[in-house]
Coordinates of C-alpha atoms in Angstrom, one line a residue:
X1 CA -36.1 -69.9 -43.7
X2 CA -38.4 -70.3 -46.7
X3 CA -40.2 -67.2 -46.2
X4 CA -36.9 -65.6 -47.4
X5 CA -36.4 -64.9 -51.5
X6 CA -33.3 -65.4 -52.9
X7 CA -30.5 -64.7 -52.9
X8 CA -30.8 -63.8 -49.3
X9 CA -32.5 -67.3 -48.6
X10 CA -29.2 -68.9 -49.7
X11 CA -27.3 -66.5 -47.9
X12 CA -28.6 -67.1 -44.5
X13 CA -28.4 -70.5 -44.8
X14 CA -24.7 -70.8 -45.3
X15 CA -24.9 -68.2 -42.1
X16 CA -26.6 -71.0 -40.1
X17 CA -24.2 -73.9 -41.3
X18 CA -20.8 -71.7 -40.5
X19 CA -22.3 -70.5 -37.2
X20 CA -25.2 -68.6 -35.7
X21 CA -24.6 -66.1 -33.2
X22 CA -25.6 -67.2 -29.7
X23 CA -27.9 -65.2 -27.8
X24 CA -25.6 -64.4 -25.7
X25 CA -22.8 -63.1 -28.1
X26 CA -25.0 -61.1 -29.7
X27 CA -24.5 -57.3 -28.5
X28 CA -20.6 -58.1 -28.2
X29 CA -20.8 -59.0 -32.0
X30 CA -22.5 -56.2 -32.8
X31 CA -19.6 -54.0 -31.0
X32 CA -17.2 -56.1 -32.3
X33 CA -18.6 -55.4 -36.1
X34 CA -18.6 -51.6 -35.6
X35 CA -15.6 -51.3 -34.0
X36 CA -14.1 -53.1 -37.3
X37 CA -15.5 -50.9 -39.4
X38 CA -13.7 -48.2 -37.6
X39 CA -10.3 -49.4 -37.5
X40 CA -10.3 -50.7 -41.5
X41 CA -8.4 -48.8 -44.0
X42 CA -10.3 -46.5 -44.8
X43 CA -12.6 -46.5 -42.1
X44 CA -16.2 -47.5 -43.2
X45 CA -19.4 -45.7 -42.5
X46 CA -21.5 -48.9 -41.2
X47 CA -21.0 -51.8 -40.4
X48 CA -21.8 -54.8 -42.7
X49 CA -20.6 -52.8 -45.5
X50 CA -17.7 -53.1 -48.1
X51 CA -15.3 -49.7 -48.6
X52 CA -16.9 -48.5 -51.3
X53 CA -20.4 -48.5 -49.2
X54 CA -22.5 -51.8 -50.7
X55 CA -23.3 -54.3 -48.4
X56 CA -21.8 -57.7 -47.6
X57 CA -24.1 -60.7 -47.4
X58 CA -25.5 -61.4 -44.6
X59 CA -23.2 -63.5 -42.2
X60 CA -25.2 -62.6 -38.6
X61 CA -28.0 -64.4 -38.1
X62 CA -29.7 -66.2 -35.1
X63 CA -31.7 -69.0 -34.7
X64 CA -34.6 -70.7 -32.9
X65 CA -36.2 -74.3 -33.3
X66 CA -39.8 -74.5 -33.3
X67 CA -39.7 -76.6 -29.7
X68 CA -37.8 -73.6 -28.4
X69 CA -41.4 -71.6 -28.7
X70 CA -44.2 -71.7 -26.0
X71 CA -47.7 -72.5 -28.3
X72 CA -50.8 -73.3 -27.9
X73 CA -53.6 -75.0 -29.8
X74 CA -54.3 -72.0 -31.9
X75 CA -50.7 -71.3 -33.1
X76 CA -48.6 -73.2 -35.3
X77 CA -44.4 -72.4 -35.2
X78 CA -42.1 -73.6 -38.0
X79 CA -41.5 -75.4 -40.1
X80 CA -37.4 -75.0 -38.4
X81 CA -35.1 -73.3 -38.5
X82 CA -36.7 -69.9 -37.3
X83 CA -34.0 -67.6 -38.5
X84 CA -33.5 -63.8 -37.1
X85 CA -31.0 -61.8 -39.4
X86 CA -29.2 -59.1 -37.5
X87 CA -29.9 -56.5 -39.8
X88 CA -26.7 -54.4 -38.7
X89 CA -25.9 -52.3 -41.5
X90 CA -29.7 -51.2 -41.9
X91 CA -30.4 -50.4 -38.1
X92 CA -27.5 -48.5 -37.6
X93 CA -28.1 -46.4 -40.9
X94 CA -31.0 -45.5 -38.9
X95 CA -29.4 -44.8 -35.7
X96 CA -26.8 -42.7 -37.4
X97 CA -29.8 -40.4 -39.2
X98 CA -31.4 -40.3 -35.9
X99 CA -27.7 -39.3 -34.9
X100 CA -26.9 -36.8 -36.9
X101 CA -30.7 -35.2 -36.4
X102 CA -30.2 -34.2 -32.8
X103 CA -26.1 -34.2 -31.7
X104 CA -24.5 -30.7 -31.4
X105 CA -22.5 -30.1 -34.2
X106 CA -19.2 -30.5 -32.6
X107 CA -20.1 -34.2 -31.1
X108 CA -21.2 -35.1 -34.8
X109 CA -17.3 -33.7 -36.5
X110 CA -15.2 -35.3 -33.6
X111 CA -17.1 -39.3 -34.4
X112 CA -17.6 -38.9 -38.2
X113 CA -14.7 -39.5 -40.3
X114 CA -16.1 -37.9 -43.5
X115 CA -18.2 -34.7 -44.2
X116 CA -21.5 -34.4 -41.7
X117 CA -24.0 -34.2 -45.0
X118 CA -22.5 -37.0 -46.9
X119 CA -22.4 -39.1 -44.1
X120 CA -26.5 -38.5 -44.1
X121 CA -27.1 -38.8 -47.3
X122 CA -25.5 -42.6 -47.8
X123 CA -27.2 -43.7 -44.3
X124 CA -30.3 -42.2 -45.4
X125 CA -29.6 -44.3 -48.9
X126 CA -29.5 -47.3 -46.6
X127 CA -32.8 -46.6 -44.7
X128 CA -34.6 -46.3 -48.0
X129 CA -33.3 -49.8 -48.9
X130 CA -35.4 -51.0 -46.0
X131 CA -38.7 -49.9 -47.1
X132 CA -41.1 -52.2 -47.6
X133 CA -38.9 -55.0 -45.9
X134 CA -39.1 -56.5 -42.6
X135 CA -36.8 -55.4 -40.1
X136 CA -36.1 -57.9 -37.9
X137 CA -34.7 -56.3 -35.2
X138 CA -36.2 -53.6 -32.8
X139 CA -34.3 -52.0 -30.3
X140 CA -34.3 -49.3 -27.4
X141 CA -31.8 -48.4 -25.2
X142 CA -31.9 -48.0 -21.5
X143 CA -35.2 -49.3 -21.0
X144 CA -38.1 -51.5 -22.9
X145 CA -41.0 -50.1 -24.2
X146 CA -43.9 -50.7 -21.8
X147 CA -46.3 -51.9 -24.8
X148 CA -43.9 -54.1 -26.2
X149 CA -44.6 -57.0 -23.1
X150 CA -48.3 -57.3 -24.4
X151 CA -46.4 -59.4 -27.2
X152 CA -46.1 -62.0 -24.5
X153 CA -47.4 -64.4 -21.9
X154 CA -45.9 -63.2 -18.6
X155 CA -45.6 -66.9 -17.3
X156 CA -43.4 -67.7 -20.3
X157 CA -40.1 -65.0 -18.7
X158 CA -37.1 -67.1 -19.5
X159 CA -34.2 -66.3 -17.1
X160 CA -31.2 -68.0 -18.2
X161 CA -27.1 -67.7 -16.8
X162 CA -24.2 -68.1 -19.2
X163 CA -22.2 -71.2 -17.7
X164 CA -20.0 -69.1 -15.6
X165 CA -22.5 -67.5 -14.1
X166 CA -21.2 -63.7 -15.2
X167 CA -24.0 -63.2 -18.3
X168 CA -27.5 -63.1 -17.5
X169 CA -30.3 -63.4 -20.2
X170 CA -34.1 -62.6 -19.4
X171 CA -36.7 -62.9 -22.8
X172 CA -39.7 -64.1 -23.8
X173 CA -41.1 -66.0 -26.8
X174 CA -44.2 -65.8 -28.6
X175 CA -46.1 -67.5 -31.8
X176 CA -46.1 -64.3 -34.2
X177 CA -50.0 -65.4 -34.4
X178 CA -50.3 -65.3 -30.6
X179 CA -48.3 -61.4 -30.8
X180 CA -50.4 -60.3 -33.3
X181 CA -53.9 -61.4 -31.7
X182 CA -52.5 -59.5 -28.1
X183 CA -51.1 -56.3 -29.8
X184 CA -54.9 -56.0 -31.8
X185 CA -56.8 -56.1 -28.8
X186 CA -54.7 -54.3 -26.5
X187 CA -54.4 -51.4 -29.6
X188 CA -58.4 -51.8 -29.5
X189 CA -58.1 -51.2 -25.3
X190 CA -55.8 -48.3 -25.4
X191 CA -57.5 -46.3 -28.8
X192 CA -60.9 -46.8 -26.9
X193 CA -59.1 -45.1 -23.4
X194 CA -56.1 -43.4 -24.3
X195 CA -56.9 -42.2 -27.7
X196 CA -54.5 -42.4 -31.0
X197 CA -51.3 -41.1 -29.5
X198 CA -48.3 -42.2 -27.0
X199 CA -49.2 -45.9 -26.2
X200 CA -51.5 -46.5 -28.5
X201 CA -49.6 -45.6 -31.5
X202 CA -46.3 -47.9 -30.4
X203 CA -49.0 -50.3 -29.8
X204 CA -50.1 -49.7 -34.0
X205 CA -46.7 -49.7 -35.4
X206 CA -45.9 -52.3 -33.7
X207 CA -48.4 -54.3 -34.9
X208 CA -47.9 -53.0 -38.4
X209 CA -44.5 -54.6 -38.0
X210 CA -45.3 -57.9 -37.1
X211 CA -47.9 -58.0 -40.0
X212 CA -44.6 -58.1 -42.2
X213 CA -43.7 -61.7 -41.0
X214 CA -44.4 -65.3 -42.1
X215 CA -47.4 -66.1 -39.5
X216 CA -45.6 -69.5 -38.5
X217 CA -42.7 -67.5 -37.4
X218 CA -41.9 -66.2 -33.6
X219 CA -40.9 -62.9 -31.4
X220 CA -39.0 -62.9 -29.0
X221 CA -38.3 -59.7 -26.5
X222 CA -35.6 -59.7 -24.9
X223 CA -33.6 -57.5 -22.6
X224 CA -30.5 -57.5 -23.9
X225 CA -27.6 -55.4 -22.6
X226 CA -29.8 -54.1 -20.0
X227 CA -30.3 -57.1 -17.7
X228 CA -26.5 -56.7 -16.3
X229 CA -27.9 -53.4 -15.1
X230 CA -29.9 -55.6 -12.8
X231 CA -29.6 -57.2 -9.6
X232 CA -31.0 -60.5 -8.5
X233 CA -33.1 -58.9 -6.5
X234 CA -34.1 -56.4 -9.5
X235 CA -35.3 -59.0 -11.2
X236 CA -37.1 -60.9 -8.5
X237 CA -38.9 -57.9 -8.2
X238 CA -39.6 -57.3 -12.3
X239 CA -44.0 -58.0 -12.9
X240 CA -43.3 -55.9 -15.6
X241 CA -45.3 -58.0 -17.7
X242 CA -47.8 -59.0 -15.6
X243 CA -48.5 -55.4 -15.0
X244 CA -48.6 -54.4 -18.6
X245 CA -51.3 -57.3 -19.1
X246 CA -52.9 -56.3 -16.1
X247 CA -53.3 -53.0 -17.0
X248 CA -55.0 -53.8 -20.3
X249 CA -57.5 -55.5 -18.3
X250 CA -58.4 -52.9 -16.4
X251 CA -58.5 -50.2 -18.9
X252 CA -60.8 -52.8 -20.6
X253 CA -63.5 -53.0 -17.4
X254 CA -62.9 -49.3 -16.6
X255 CA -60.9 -50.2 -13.1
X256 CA -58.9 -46.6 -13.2
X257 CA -57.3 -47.3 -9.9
X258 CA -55.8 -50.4 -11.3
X259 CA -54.6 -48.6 -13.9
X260 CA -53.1 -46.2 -12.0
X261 CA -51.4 -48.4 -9.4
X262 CA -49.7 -51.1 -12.0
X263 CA -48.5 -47.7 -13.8
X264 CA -47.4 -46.4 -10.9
X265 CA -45.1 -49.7 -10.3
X266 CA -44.1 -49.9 -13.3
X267 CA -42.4 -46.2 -14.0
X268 CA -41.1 -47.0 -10.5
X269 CA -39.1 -49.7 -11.4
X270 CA -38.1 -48.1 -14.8
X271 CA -37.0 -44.4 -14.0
X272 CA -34.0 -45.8 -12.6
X273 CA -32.5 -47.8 -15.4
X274 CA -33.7 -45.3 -17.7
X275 CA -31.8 -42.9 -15.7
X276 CA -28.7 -43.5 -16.8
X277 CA -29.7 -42.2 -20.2
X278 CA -29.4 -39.0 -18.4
X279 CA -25.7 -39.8 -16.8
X280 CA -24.9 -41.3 -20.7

């Protein structure tokens, strides 16, 4: 929390004493905010925002404790609360540019409730207001980026049921200075083997990104929506971690028939969640 300036410091903490979101409820709020937006009077572009387009202070936030993070001697978490802001309004300004980029033109008339070219120029307005601030939320649909689980120890998977047993929950959680030592030297692997593109560039941004972060904070990756995709079984049978790590190994001693195997396993498991992109 004191990493924050005000008056967003002030703000998020009167989030955390009404309420953080649970883990849990967090994709359902976030579909519960847009669809508000969509049935005010008038409608509003994003949600988190006020009619007239500025945005309301921040009232979705999650939170960690320190003990709630795996560490070891050479990381230090905290001091508590570790506090995630949502970041709604500003990540779906950027999905909506990304939006309006590639959908046909009648797809983009029938779900925008105001001109096409205005609707880009006020999200673009709102991606702007990001730059140079930490996003605190990174997302992907369908399926996690494969270079993302070098943030993490694979023995540290946290599977977890909601008390009725009908929401599952599968993350992982990191020091930011344990992240940010594992994303150097697997950016150092992959540049070395793979060059600067695909991998290797996630691998840099994404290492760019946590350099924007108190380094007594945390990450967490998490699966999200995606994990009711899955079957027991499906994730019995998830090393997807293990692999990734496993794979920087070997690109590290030159084993290419390592590398091709755990690839092999891991685009098998994949292809069929991110499949349904395809049926989407």
């Amino acid at each position: 929390m004191s990493s924050f300036d005000s008056p967003l410091r002030e703000a998020l903490a009167s989030a955390v004493r009404n309420g953080p979101v649970e883990p849990f409820e967090a994709g359902v709020r976030e579909q519960d905010m847009w669809l508000r937006s969509q049935v005010a009077a008038p409608p509003r572009l994003l949600p988190g925002e006020s009619p007239d387009g500025q945005a309301l202070e921040a009232r979705e936030v999650m939170v960690l404790e320190p003990h709630d993070v795996p560490t070891g001697p050479a990381a230090t978490v905290g001091p508590g609360p570790l506090v995630c802001p949502m970041d709604l309004r500003g990540r779906s300004a950027a999905a909506l540019v990304g939006f309006l980029g590639e959908a046909e033109i009648p797809l983009r008339s029938a779900v925008l409730s105001l001109p096409v070219e205005k609707a880009r120029v006020r999200a673009s307005a709102v991606v702007g207001e990001l730059a140079g601030k930490a996003v605190h939320v990174l997302s992907s649909t369908w399926t996690v980026p494969l270079p993302w689980f070098v943030l993490v120890d694979p023995t540290e998977r946290r599977l977890v049921a909601s008390s009725d047993g009908t929401r599952k929950r599968v993350s992982w959680r990191a020091p930011m200075a344990d992240a940010r030592r594992r994303v150097a030297r697997a950016h150092s692997v992959a540049r070395e083997s793979l060059g600067e593109e695909g991998p290797t560039k996630i691998l840099r941004e994404t290492g760019r990104w946590l350099e924007r972060f108190h380094p007594h904070s945390a990450v967490e990756l998490d699966y999200g929506g995606l994990v009711q995709m899955m079957s027991d079984s499906d994730l019995m049978a998830d090393t997807s971690a293990e692999d990734v790590h496993a794979i920087v190994d070997a690109m590290e001693s030159g084993d290419a028939g390592e590398v091709g195997e755990r690839y092999e396993a891991l685009r098998d498991f994949w292809s069929e969640f991110a499949a349904h992109e395809r049926y989407n």
